[in-house]
Structure formats: structure tokens, C-alpha cells
Coordinates of C-alpha atoms in Angstrom, one line a residue:
M188 CA 103.5 124.4 154.5
S189 CA 104.2 128.3 152.6
L190 CA 102.9 128.3 149.6
R191 CA 106.2 129.0 148.5
D192 CA 105.9 125.4 148.8
K193 CA 103.1 124.5 147.5
I194 CA 103.5 126.2 144.3
N195 CA 107.2 124.7 144.5
L196 CA 105.7 121.0 145.3
N197 CA 102.6 121.9 142.6
N198 CA 105.9 122.7 139.5
V199 CA 107.0 119.4 140.1
I200 CA 104.1 117.6 140.0
K201 CA 102.7 118.9 137.2
N202 CA 105.8 118.2 135.7
T203 CA 106.6 115.1 136.0
A204 CA 103.1 113.9 135.1
I205 CA 104.1 115.8 131.7
F206 CA 106.6 114.0 131.2
L207 CA 105.8 110.5 132.0
F208 CA 102.2 110.8 129.1
F209 CA 104.3 111.8 127.1
L210 CA 106.3 109.0 128.1
F211 CA 103.9 106.9 127.1
Y212 CA 102.6 109.0 124.5
F213 CA 106.1 107.6 123.1
L214 CA 106.3 104.5 124.0
S215 CA 102.6 103.9 122.9
F216 CA 103.7 105.2 119.3
L217 CA 106.9 103.0 120.0
L218 CA 104.8 100.0 120.8
K219 CA 103.4 99.8 117.2
P220 CA 104.9 97.1 114.9
V221 CA 105.7 98.1 110.9
Y222 CA 102.0 97.4 109.1
N223 CA 100.7 100.3 106.0
N224 CA 102.1 98.3 102.9
D225 CA 102.4 102.0 101.4
F226 CA 105.7 102.2 102.9
W227 CA 108.0 99.5 100.9
W228 CA 107.0 101.0 97.7
H229 CA 107.9 104.8 99.8
L230 CA 111.4 102.6 101.3
A231 CA 111.6 100.4 97.3
T232 CA 111.9 104.3 95.2
G233 CA 114.3 105.4 97.6
K234 CA 116.6 103.4 97.2
Y235 CA 115.9 103.5 93.7
I236 CA 117.0 107.1 94.2
V237 CA 119.9 106.9 96.0
E238 CA 120.9 103.7 93.3
N239 CA 120.5 105.5 90.1
K240 CA 121.2 108.6 91.7
S241 CA 117.9 110.2 90.3
L242 CA 114.1 110.4 90.4
T243 CA 112.2 108.2 88.9
K244 CA 110.4 109.6 85.8
S245 CA 108.5 106.5 84.0
D246 CA 107.1 103.8 86.6
P247 CA 110.0 100.5 87.4
F248 CA 108.3 98.2 89.7
S249 CA 104.5 98.0 87.6
Y250 CA 104.6 95.7 84.7
T251 CA 100.3 97.0 83.7
T252 CA 101.9 101.0 83.8
S253 CA 101.9 102.4 80.4
D254 CA 104.9 105.1 79.4
T255 CA 102.8 107.5 79.2
P256 CA 104.1 110.4 81.2
T257 CA 100.2 112.6 83.2
T258 CA 101.0 114.4 86.1
R259 CA 99.6 112.0 88.4
K260 CA 102.2 109.9 87.8
S261 CA 104.8 113.4 88.2
I262 CA 103.0 113.7 91.3
I263 CA 103.2 110.1 92.9
L264 CA 107.0 109.8 91.4
K265 CA 108.6 112.7 92.4
G266 CA 106.7 114.0 94.6
Y267 CA 107.4 112.5 97.8
W268 CA 111.6 112.0 96.7
L269 CA 113.0 113.8 100.2
A270 CA 111.2 111.7 102.6
Q271 CA 112.0 108.5 101.0
I272 CA 115.7 108.7 101.1
I273 CA 115.8 109.9 104.3
F274 CA 113.2 106.7 104.9
Y275 CA 116.0 104.5 102.8
K276 CA 119.1 105.2 104.6
I277 CA 117.6 105.2 108.0
Y278 CA 116.5 101.5 106.8
N279 CA 119.5 100.8 105.6
L280 CA 121.6 101.7 108.9
W281 CA 119.0 100.2 111.4
D282 CA 116.9 98.3 109.9
L283 CA 112.9 98.9 110.8
K284 CA 114.1 99.2 114.3
G285 CA 115.6 102.7 112.1
I286 CA 111.9 103.7 110.9
I287 CA 109.9 102.9 113.8
I288 CA 111.7 105.5 116.0
L289 CA 111.1 108.1 113.6
R290 CA 108.0 107.1 113.4
S291 CA 107.8 107.6 117.2
L292 CA 110.1 110.7 117.4
L293 CA 108.2 112.3 113.6
L294 CA 104.6 111.3 116.6
I295 CA 106.0 112.8 119.8
L296 CA 107.0 116.4 117.6
F297 CA 103.2 116.6 116.8
M298 CA 102.1 115.9 120.2
F299 CA 104.6 118.3 122.0
F300 CA 103.0 120.8 119.4
V301 CA 99.6 120.1 119.9
F302 CA 100.4 120.8 123.6
L303 CA 102.2 124.2 122.6
N304 CA 99.2 124.8 121.8
I305 CA 97.0 124.5 123.6
K306 CA 99.2 125.9 126.4
K307 CA 99.4 128.6 124.5
Q308 CA 95.6 129.6 125.0
G309 CA 95.9 129.8 128.5
S310 CA 94.8 126.1 129.5
S311 CA 96.1 124.6 132.6
E312 CA 98.5 121.5 132.6
F313 CA 95.8 119.7 133.8
L314 CA 94.3 120.7 131.0
T315 CA 96.4 120.9 127.8
L316 CA 96.9 116.8 129.5
L317 CA 93.8 115.4 129.0
L318 CA 93.0 117.1 125.4
T319 CA 96.0 116.0 125.0
T320 CA 95.3 112.6 125.2
G321 CA 92.4 113.5 123.8
V322 CA 94.1 114.1 120.1
F323 CA 97.1 111.3 120.6
Y324 CA 93.8 108.5 121.0
I325 CA 93.7 110.3 117.7
A326 CA 97.2 109.5 116.5
K327 CA 97.9 106.2 117.2
G328 CA 95.7 105.4 114.1
F329 CA 98.4 107.0 112.3
T330 CA 101.1 105.5 113.1
G331 CA 101.7 105.0 109.4
E332 CA 105.2 104.8 107.6
R333 CA 104.5 107.3 104.9
P334 CA 105.8 110.7 104.0
Q335 CA 103.1 112.2 105.6
L336 CA 103.7 111.6 109.6
F337 CA 106.7 114.6 108.5
T338 CA 103.1 116.5 107.4
F339 CA 101.8 115.2 110.4
F340 CA 104.7 117.4 112.2
I341 CA 105.2 120.5 110.4
F342 CA 101.7 121.5 110.1
S343 CA 101.8 121.1 114.0
L344 CA 104.8 123.5 113.6
V345 CA 103.0 125.8 111.3
Y346 CA 99.9 126.1 113.3
Y347 CA 102.6 126.3 115.9
L348 CA 103.9 129.7 114.2
L349 CA 100.9 131.1 113.1
E350 CA 99.0 130.8 116.8
D351 CA 102.3 132.2 118.4
F352 CA 101.6 135.1 116.1
R353 CA 98.4 135.8 116.2
I354 CA 98.4 136.0 120.3
N355 CA 102.4 137.8 120.9
R356 CA 103.0 138.9 117.4
S357 CA 105.7 137.1 116.7
K358 CA 108.0 137.4 114.2
K359 CA 108.5 133.4 113.9
I360 CA 106.1 133.4 111.3
F361 CA 108.9 133.8 108.5
L362 CA 110.2 130.9 109.7
I363 CA 106.9 129.2 107.7
P364 CA 108.2 130.1 104.2
P365 CA 111.4 127.6 104.2
I366 CA 109.2 125.1 106.6
V367 CA 105.8 124.2 103.5
M368 CA 108.7 124.2 101.0
L369 CA 110.7 121.2 103.0
L370 CA 107.0 119.8 103.0
A371 CA 106.6 120.0 99.9
N372 CA 109.6 117.7 98.8
M373 CA 108.3 115.1 100.8
H374 CA 104.4 115.0 101.0
P375 CA 101.9 117.1 99.0
G376 CA 100.2 117.1 101.9
Y377 CA 102.2 120.5 102.0
I378 CA 98.8 122.1 101.0
A379 CA 97.1 121.6 104.3
C380 CA 99.9 124.3 105.7
I381 CA 98.6 126.0 103.4
L382 CA 95.4 126.0 103.4
L383 CA 95.5 126.9 107.5
I384 CA 97.9 130.2 107.0
T385 CA 94.4 130.5 104.0
I386 CA 92.6 130.3 106.9
Y387 CA 94.0 132.5 109.3
L388 CA 94.5 134.9 105.6
A389 CA 91.2 134.9 105.4
G390 CA 90.0 135.3 109.2
E391 CA 91.7 138.9 110.3
G392 CA 91.0 140.2 106.6
I393 CA 87.5 139.9 107.5
N394 CA 88.1 141.2 111.2
S395 CA 89.6 143.8 108.9
L396 CA 86.6 145.2 106.3
I397 CA 84.2 144.8 109.4
K398 CA 86.3 146.8 112.2
K399 CA 87.1 149.3 108.5
E400 CA 90.4 149.7 109.7
K401 CA 94.2 148.6 108.5
N402 CA 95.2 145.2 110.2
N403 CA 98.5 145.2 110.2
R404 CA 98.2 141.0 111.4
A405 CA 96.5 140.2 107.6
R406 CA 99.7 141.5 105.7
K407 CA 102.1 140.1 107.6
I408 CA 100.0 137.4 106.5
L409 CA 99.2 137.6 103.1
I410 CA 103.3 138.3 103.1
I411 CA 103.2 134.9 104.7
W412 CA 101.4 133.1 102.2
I413 CA 102.7 134.3 98.8
L414 CA 106.3 133.5 100.0
G415 CA 105.1 129.8 101.7
V416 CA 102.3 129.6 97.7
V417 CA 105.7 130.3 96.1
F418 CA 108.7 128.5 98.1
S419 CA 106.2 125.9 97.6
M420 CA 106.8 125.5 94.6
F421 CA 110.1 124.7 95.1
N422 CA 109.9 120.8 94.5
P423 CA 110.6 118.3 91.2
N424 CA 106.9 119.3 90.4
G425 CA 106.2 122.7 90.3
P426 CA 102.2 124.3 90.5
A427 CA 101.3 120.5 89.8
V428 CA 99.9 119.7 93.8
Y429 CA 97.7 123.6 93.3
V430 CA 96.7 122.6 89.6
N431 CA 95.4 118.8 90.2
I432 CA 94.5 118.7 94.1
F433 CA 91.0 117.3 93.5
S434 CA 92.3 115.1 90.5
I435 CA 95.0 113.1 91.6
G436 CA 92.9 111.9 95.4
G437 CA 90.5 110.2 92.6
H438 CA 89.7 106.2 92.1
T439 CA 89.8 105.7 96.1
E440 CA 86.4 104.2 96.4
G441 CA 87.0 101.0 98.9
I442 CA 90.3 102.2 99.9
M443 CA 89.3 102.3 103.6
E444 CA 91.3 106.0 104.1
F445 CA 89.5 108.0 101.2
M446 CA 85.9 106.3 103.1
P447 CA 84.0 109.5 105.2
T448 CA 84.1 108.6 108.6
F449 CA 80.6 108.0 109.5
S450 CA 79.8 105.9 107.4
L451 CA 82.6 103.4 109.1
Y452 CA 80.7 103.7 112.3
A453 CA 77.8 103.2 110.9
K454 CA 78.1 100.1 108.6
K455 CA 80.4 99.0 111.5
V456 CA 83.6 99.1 109.6
D457 CA 85.2 100.6 112.5
P458 CA 83.8 101.0 116.3
I459 CA 83.3 104.9 117.1
S460 CA 86.6 107.3 118.3
Y461 CA 85.1 109.2 121.1
P462 CA 86.9 111.2 121.3
Y463 CA 86.6 112.4 118.1
I464 CA 82.7 113.0 119.5
I465 CA 83.3 114.7 122.4
F466 CA 85.3 117.3 120.6
L467 CA 82.9 117.6 118.0
F468 CA 79.8 117.9 120.6
L469 CA 82.0 121.4 122.2
S470 CA 83.3 122.8 118.0
I471 CA 79.5 122.9 118.1
I472 CA 78.8 123.9 121.9
G473 CA 81.5 127.0 120.2
L474 CA 79.6 128.4 117.4
R475 CA 77.8 129.7 120.6
Y476 CA 81.2 131.8 121.7
I477 CA 81.9 133.4 117.8
K478 CA 82.6 136.4 118.9
K479 CA 84.9 134.9 122.8
I480 CA 86.7 132.5 120.2
G481 CA 86.8 135.0 117.0
L482 CA 86.4 134.3 113.7
V483 CA 90.0 132.6 112.5
H484 CA 88.8 129.6 115.3
I485 CA 85.4 129.1 114.6
L486 CA 86.6 129.3 110.7
L487 CA 89.4 126.9 110.7
L488 CA 85.9 123.9 113.3
V489 CA 83.9 125.3 110.6
V490 CA 86.0 124.1 107.2
F491 CA 88.5 121.0 109.3
S492 CA 85.1 119.8 111.1
A493 CA 84.4 119.5 107.3
M494 CA 86.8 117.6 106.3
S495 CA 86.7 115.4 109.5
F496 CA 83.6 114.6 108.0
M497 CA 84.2 114.0 104.2
S498 CA 87.6 110.9 104.8
I499 CA 88.6 109.3 108.5
R500 CA 92.6 110.8 106.8
Y501 CA 91.8 113.8 107.7
L502 CA 90.6 113.5 111.7
I503 CA 94.2 114.0 112.5
F504 CA 94.0 117.1 111.5
Y505 CA 91.1 118.3 112.7
M506 CA 92.0 117.0 116.3
C507 CA 95.1 119.1 115.6
V508 CA 92.8 122.4 114.9
S509 CA 90.4 121.8 117.1
A510 CA 92.4 121.4 120.6
P511 CA 94.0 124.5 120.9
I512 CA 90.1 126.0 120.0
L513 CA 88.5 123.8 122.5
A514 CA 90.9 125.0 125.4
G515 CA 89.7 128.9 124.7
L516 CA 86.6 127.6 124.7
I517 CA 86.6 125.7 127.8
L518 CA 88.1 128.7 130.0
N519 CA 85.2 130.4 128.6
L520 CA 82.5 128.5 129.5
K521 CA 83.7 129.0 133.4
D522 CA 83.3 132.5 132.9
E523 CA 78.9 131.4 132.5
R524 CA 77.1 131.5 135.5
I525 CA 76.4 127.8 135.2
F526 CA 80.0 126.6 135.3
E527 CA 81.5 129.4 137.6
K528 CA 81.7 127.6 140.8
I529 CA 83.3 124.2 139.3
S530 CA 85.3 126.1 137.8
G531 CA 86.5 128.1 141.3
Y532 CA 85.9 124.7 143.1
L533 CA 88.9 123.7 140.3
N534 CA 90.9 125.8 140.5
Q535 CA 91.4 125.6 144.2
R536 CA 92.2 122.1 144.2
E537 CA 94.9 122.5 141.3
I538 CA 97.7 120.6 143.3
I539 CA 94.9 117.0 143.7
L540 CA 94.5 116.9 139.6
N541 CA 97.9 117.5 139.0
S542 CA 98.4 114.8 141.0
I543 CA 96.1 112.7 139.9
A544 CA 96.8 113.8 136.6
C545 CA 100.8 111.8 137.7
I546 CA 99.3 109.2 139.5
A547 CA 97.2 108.3 135.7
G548 CA 100.7 109.0 134.4
I549 CA 102.8 105.6 137.1
Y550 CA 99.9 103.8 135.6
L551 CA 99.8 104.4 132.6
I552 CA 104.1 103.4 132.0
F553 CA 104.2 100.4 134.4
N554 CA 101.3 99.2 132.4
T555 CA 103.2 99.1 129.4
I556 CA 106.7 98.7 129.9
P557 CA 105.8 94.6 130.0
F558 CA 105.1 95.1 126.6
L559 CA 108.3 97.2 125.6
A560 CA 110.0 93.9 127.4
K561 CA 109.2 91.4 124.6
Y562 CA 108.6 94.3 122.0
E563 CA 110.4 92.8 118.8
F564 CA 111.0 95.9 115.7
K565 CA 110.2 93.8 112.7
E566 CA 106.8 94.3 110.0
D567 CA 103.2 92.8 111.3
T568 CA 103.2 89.6 109.3
R569 CA 100.5 87.9 111.2
F570 CA 97.8 90.6 109.3
A571 CA 99.7 92.7 106.6
F572 CA 102.6 91.4 104.2
P573 CA 102.9 88.2 102.9
K574 CA 106.4 87.6 103.9
D575 CA 106.0 83.9 103.8
A576 CA 104.2 84.3 100.8
A577 CA 106.8 86.4 98.7
D578 CA 109.5 83.7 99.9
F579 CA 108.5 81.6 98.6
L580 CA 108.4 83.2 95.9
N581 CA 111.4 83.8 95.4
K582 CA 112.8 80.9 95.9
H583 CA 110.5 79.4 93.0
E584 CA 110.2 80.4 89.9
I585 CA 106.4 80.6 88.1
K586 CA 106.2 82.0 84.7
G587 CA 104.3 84.6 83.4
N588 CA 102.6 87.2 85.0
I589 CA 101.6 88.0 88.6
F590 CA 97.4 89.6 89.6
N591 CA 98.2 91.2 93.2
E592 CA 96.2 92.5 96.3
Y593 CA 96.3 96.0 96.1
G594 CA 97.9 96.2 99.4
F595 CA 99.9 93.6 99.2
G596 CA 102.1 95.2 96.6
G597 CA 103.6 97.2 98.5
Y598 CA 105.3 95.2 100.0
L599 CA 105.8 92.6 96.9
I600 CA 107.3 95.3 95.6
W601 CA 110.2 94.9 98.2
R602 CA 110.9 91.5 98.0
L603 CA 110.2 91.2 94.6
Y604 CA 111.7 92.8 92.3
P605 CA 113.7 93.8 90.3
E606 CA 113.0 89.3 88.8
K607 CA 108.9 90.4 89.2
R608 CA 107.2 93.2 89.1
V609 CA 103.6 93.6 90.5
F610 CA 100.8 93.9 88.8
I611 CA 99.0 96.5 91.3
D612 CA 99.5 98.4 94.5
G613 CA 98.7 101.6 96.7
R614 CA 100.2 104.7 94.4
T615 CA 97.3 103.7 91.8
L616 CA 99.4 105.8 89.1
E617 CA 96.5 105.0 86.4
P618 CA 93.2 104.9 87.7
E619 CA 91.7 103.8 85.1
F620 CA 93.2 100.2 85.3
M621 CA 91.8 101.0 89.2
N622 CA 88.2 99.6 86.8
E623 CA 90.6 95.7 86.3
Y624 CA 91.6 95.3 88.7
R625 CA 88.3 95.7 90.6
T626 CA 87.2 93.4 88.1
I627 CA 89.3 90.7 89.3
A628 CA 89.2 91.4 92.7
S629 CA 85.1 91.1 92.5
A630 CA 86.0 88.4 89.8
D631 CA 82.8 90.4 87.7
S632 CA 81.3 89.4 84.0
G633 CA 82.1 93.8 83.6
M634 CA 80.2 96.1 80.9
Q635 CA 83.5 95.3 79.0
K636 CA 85.8 92.3 80.3
S637 CA 84.9 89.3 82.2
W638 CA 88.0 89.4 84.2
E639 CA 88.8 85.7 83.0
E640 CA 89.3 88.6 79.2
I641 CA 91.5 91.4 81.7
I642 CA 93.6 88.6 82.7
G643 CA 93.9 86.5 79.8
K644 CA 95.0 90.5 78.6
Y645 CA 97.9 90.3 81.0
N646 CA 98.9 87.1 81.1
I647 CA 98.7 86.5 84.5
S648 CA 99.6 83.2 84.9
Y649 CA 99.6 83.1 89.1
I650 CA 97.8 85.4 92.1
V651 CA 98.4 86.4 95.6
M652 CA 95.7 87.6 97.4
P653 CA 95.5 88.2 101.0
P654 CA 91.7 85.6 101.4
L655 CA 89.8 89.2 103.7
Y656 CA 88.9 92.9 102.7
P657 CA 89.8 95.1 104.5
T658 CA 86.0 95.4 106.1
G659 CA 86.1 91.7 106.5
E660 CA 84.0 90.4 104.2
I661 CA 85.7 87.7 101.3
Y662 CA 87.0 88.2 98.6
P663 CA 85.2 87.1 95.6
I664 CA 88.0 86.2 93.5
V665 CA 89.0 83.9 96.5
E666 CA 85.5 82.4 96.4
R667 CA 85.8 81.2 92.4
L668 CA 89.0 80.6 92.5
I669 CA 88.4 77.7 95.4
E670 CA 85.4 76.0 93.1
N671 CA 87.2 76.7 89.7
D672 CA 88.6 73.5 88.2
D673 CA 91.5 76.2 86.2
W674 CA 93.0 77.2 89.0
A675 CA 94.8 75.1 91.5
L676 CA 96.5 76.0 95.2
V677 CA 100.0 76.0 95.7
Y678 CA 101.1 77.9 98.1
N679 CA 98.4 78.4 101.6
D680 CA 99.9 80.7 105.0
H681 CA 97.8 81.9 107.7
L682 CA 97.8 85.1 105.4
S683 CA 98.5 84.6 102.8
L684 CA 96.9 82.9 98.8
I685 CA 99.2 81.4 96.3
F686 CA 96.5 80.0 92.5
V687 CA 98.2 79.3 89.9
K688 CA 96.8 78.7 86.2
K689 CA 96.4 75.3 84.9
N690 CA 98.4 76.0 81.2
S691 CA 101.3 73.8 80.4
Q692 CA 103.9 76.6 81.7
N693 CA 103.4 76.0 85.0
D694 CA 102.6 72.2 85.0
S695 CA 105.6 70.7 85.8
F696 CA 105.6 73.1 89.1
I697 CA 101.8 73.2 90.2
K698 CA 102.7 69.3 90.3
T699 CA 105.9 69.4 92.6
F700 CA 103.5 71.9 95.2
I701 CA 99.3 71.3 94.2
K702 CA 97.5 71.4 97.2
D703 CA 93.7 70.7 98.8
K704 CA 91.7 73.8 98.1
K705 CA 90.0 72.9 101.2
E706 CA 93.1 74.3 101.8
S707 CA 92.1 78.0 102.0
Y708 CA 89.7 78.0 104.0
N709 CA 92.0 77.6 106.9
T710 CA 93.8 80.4 105.8
I711 CA 89.9 82.8 106.2
I712 CA 89.1 81.1 109.3
I713 CA 92.3 82.0 111.2
Q714 CA 92.1 86.0 109.3
A715 CA 88.8 86.0 110.8
S716 CA 88.7 84.5 113.8
A717 CA 91.9 87.1 114.7
R718 CA 90.1 89.9 113.5
A719 CA 86.9 89.7 114.8
K720 CA 88.7 89.6 117.6
I721 CA 91.0 92.8 118.1
K722 CA 87.5 94.5 115.7
G723 CA 85.3 94.3 118.2
V724 CA 81.9 95.7 117.1
N725 CA 83.0 94.7 112.5
P726 CA 81.0 91.4 111.7
Y727 CA 81.6 91.3 108.6
Y728 CA 84.9 88.4 109.6
L729 CA 81.5 87.0 111.5
I730 CA 80.0 86.4 108.5
A731 CA 82.8 85.4 106.9
L732 CA 83.9 82.5 109.0
G733 CA 79.9 81.8 109.3
K734 CA 79.9 80.9 105.7
V735 CA 83.4 79.3 105.4
F736 CA 82.3 77.0 108.0
Y737 CA 78.7 76.4 106.6
K738 CA 80.8 75.6 103.4
M739 CA 82.9 72.4 105.9
G740 CA 80.3 70.9 106.7
R741 CA 80.6 72.1 110.2
M742 CA 76.7 73.8 110.9
D743 CA 77.0 74.5 114.4
D744 CA 80.1 76.3 114.1
A745 CA 78.8 78.3 111.3
R746 CA 75.7 78.9 113.6
K747 CA 77.3 80.2 116.2
A748 CA 79.3 82.9 114.2
F749 CA 76.0 84.8 112.7
L750 CA 74.8 84.7 116.1
I751 CA 76.9 87.1 117.0
A752 CA 77.2 89.0 113.7
Y753 CA 73.8 88.9 115.0
E754 CA 74.5 90.8 118.1
R755 CA 76.7 93.4 116.9
D756 CA 74.7 94.2 113.7
P757 CA 71.0 92.4 114.2
K758 CA 69.4 94.8 111.2
N759 CA 72.1 93.4 109.1
P760 CA 69.8 92.1 106.3
I761 CA 72.9 89.1 104.8
I762 CA 73.0 87.7 108.2
N763 CA 70.1 87.4 108.4
E764 CA 69.1 85.7 105.5
W765 CA 71.8 83.7 106.7
L766 CA 70.2 82.6 109.8
K767 CA 67.0 81.9 108.0
K768 CA 69.1 78.8 107.2
F769 CA 70.1 76.9 110.3

């Protein structure tokens, strides 16, 4: 075979591998059901805007939100309007199938610009695919159907345009301000794009000062930064997000996506993400090569690494930013004596590596197709959304106000509004109010008011809850309601529990639907056992399972549950205390 034929064959193989991997990424994004709790209040808001032909000025969905205007309320009520309209229009035309396809397209575009950015550093197709796949395995955990999907795509695009300018002096950088303006009307995540530009500006500015010479790149990036900030203010909230950047994310205690990444790993709530750890390890190595990598890239690594430590929600941004930089680092490593021979060996066998990637792509596609054949485009009613409970509430009238779990709020808005309004949802329009929510959810006596007093304050007559926290523990309010004779269980299924307060308002309803409270244990068992299998390192679902079996008198099953929990977390004091009872 001639050299030209070998080159042509290699090109065919590597392009096939790229196509197969991107097809696998797309199918993987497609195969997830709609599962994000916040999607439904975004959808409901989009419907409200379209039907009323105006943005929401006050909260129409929750009876606990006051009419007092605040900056936080304005940002949340108006800051996503364009994305919300897009969601609603697509849902109106194609139902959840359209939403799932939109989600998959936005994520595949995100992956595409990650790929292009890695390739732009001069890396081989094999290395580019390897790093892109690392980013993909993190992106799989960020498929929530929210306006932040637009942020992921646009962030990767802005990053690509900045790198294109850094390497090629491309004039396409002037596309950034209008792109940022578009995102500013979809999601407050445009701040991440401004941060990205700021880091490039800082890096180029410092380089200019160190070298004591004029830097035209810094000047142009300064222009882009100014235009980006000005253009981003063309949104219903103007500069409000900049002024209140640290306050709009407040009162997030207990919400998983805001928890520090390594805290979740240490508590065994989530399994360790090995692609993230590998990227972090390489990032630390990169600090040794400051001169070769460049100050801009070092600043990017430091800032986005720190952000990824602070909260798991920033992981995807770190992976997007670090992947191209690590590609450049790996290319620099090949000049080291220890890696020189390995690099030369791999370069000589490029066609073999691309063939391996191609075979891996074929294997992944063939493994995915059977799942696609039986896939239904629908919401996750197994773990996320109380569809059957909402059907029950729509069919039967319960007098008084509802108390609902935080995560259920968005879905109940979509299903119950305007006949019923929720207690709380993912918007958290009044953060101070979260304290009252937590007091009820934890069945706490409270420093100011007990959970019973707050129930009375809001005239709450029925409570809709899943049995477990997202982290795996049983909600204390669920345990208290099971034991409390003032509350009746009227509904339970595999996911949801509905308790009604015994009073004259709903006496006849309770007589019709009252159930043995022990049936609520079945809901806990179904949820805890199913989730324990999925989250293989988390001991808390097994602790919940053990506690319920113990209360039911199933001592052998309780002991088995605690023993398995012990295998997952031998040092957990709760598990060890329970095991002493057997």
C-alpha cells in the first residue's frame, strides 16, 4: 500500500471514529427521560408568558410568595423568558419528544465545540476523542432540561471563539457580544461567559505588563469585554445580575447541585467521578509548565478548578475549559525525555490507534441500539415526578392549602395550576422562607416556630411528599406524620405520599380515602431499594431501608440492610449504632 493510500485509509478510519463517537454521545443524551424538577416551572412560566403576552411580574404559582418586589424575584421571574418560551413552544408542538431532542442537540453542540477546541491545540484525533469522551462522561450528569443547557452550548462556543482569536487572530471574536446578549435573555449563566472573557483579558494584560510592550490582543479583548458587558444588559433585568451575583444563589443549603464536589464524594452521596479526578491530576501537573502553557490557560485552570471544588454544578464548566488546555499540556509532555519514545511509538501507529477508536465506537453504538429500540420519550415518573399523585389531586378536591416537597413543586405547578398553588418550588423566590420549609420538612420544633405552628400559619391541610431526601435519608416529617394521629394517609404509590390533616374541612374525604399508615412503609421500601442499587456507594438508602424493616418487625431484613450499608461505609456512626441492636 502506497503512502497516499495509507493516509487516505487513516483519514477514513479517523473520520468514521469521530462520527461513531458523536453518534454515541447524541444517543446517550437522547436516552434519558425528562427528569429535572425545575423543567416544569420553566414550562409553566413559558405558557404563562405566551398566553398573557407579558413577562411575569409577580409569582402566580405559589401562595406563600408575597407581592413585595425584590431584585431576586425579578431576576428569577424574568431572567429566563426566552428559553422558557422556546421550551413551551417546542413542548406544544412535539410534547416531551421535542424537549428531549432539543436537550440532546444543545448538548451535542456543546460537545462539538469542546472537540473543536481540543483539536485546535494541535492534538491528534485519537487524543481529541479521548479527552472529549472524558468531558462527555461528566456532561451525562448535566442533562437536566433547564435553560442552563443554552449556557453550556454558548459557553463552549464563546470559549472556542476566544481560542480561535488567541491562536489565529480571528475576527469572529466580534460575534461574542451579540451571542452573550442572546444568552442574557435565557439564563443568568451569561456571567460565566463574561468571566471567561475577563480571564483572557487579565492574562493578556499581565503578559503585556511583564513584557513591557503593546499588546493588540489585549486591546481587542478589552473591546469585546466592554461590548459583552454592555450587550448583556439588554435584558429585562438590566445590570441586576451583576449587582446581585452573590445573593441570587443564597440559601442553597441541602440542595445537592450547590454542595462542594468533594463533600459529596466524602459523604458517599455520589460516586467519585474518575474523569474529573484524572483531569484535576493533569491540571496540577500543568502548573509545572506555566511558560509553555501560557498565563491565560493557567488562570483558566486555577479559576475553574476552584469553582469545581466549590460546587458540583460547576464541574461541566471546568471540564470544558480544561480539556483543550490539557491537550496542549500532553503535547508539551512529549518533548520530555521520559515521554519522547512513547510519543514517537504512538505516532508511528496512528492508524492502529484510530482503528481501535473506530472499533470502540462501533461497540458503543451496538450496545446503545437495543435501549433505543424500546425507549419512550417521557418524564421520569419512577424517581422524579409524582404523576399519579397529581392525577389524584386533580380528580379529588381537598380543602385548604398544600405543603409539598421542594423538588415536587415544579411538577405540581405544571399539573395543578391554576386550581391549586404550591407551597414551594425550585425558584426559591424568598430565600428567608426556606427556613420555614426546612422546619416542616425536618419536623423540627424550630427556634422561633414549630412545624405545627407553621402548618397552622399557612392553613395547610394536606402534605405531598416523597419519602426520602435526594441524599437517601427518610424525611423526618414523613416519619412524624406516620406516627401522628392527627394526620391520615389518603394516598401512596411507588414514589409519593399524601397525608391529610384530620379536621372538619376534610372529614368526609378522609373517611372515603383513609389508608393504613403502614402502607407508607412500602413506598419507602420501593424507593430506598431501587435507589440503593443505582447509587452503589451511597449507604443512606440502605439505612432508610433498615430503619423501615426494623419498625415493621422484619429483623433479619433490617440486619441485612445495615450490613450492606456497613460494607459501603464502615466508619458511619449511624450504621454502627444500629448494628449494636442486633
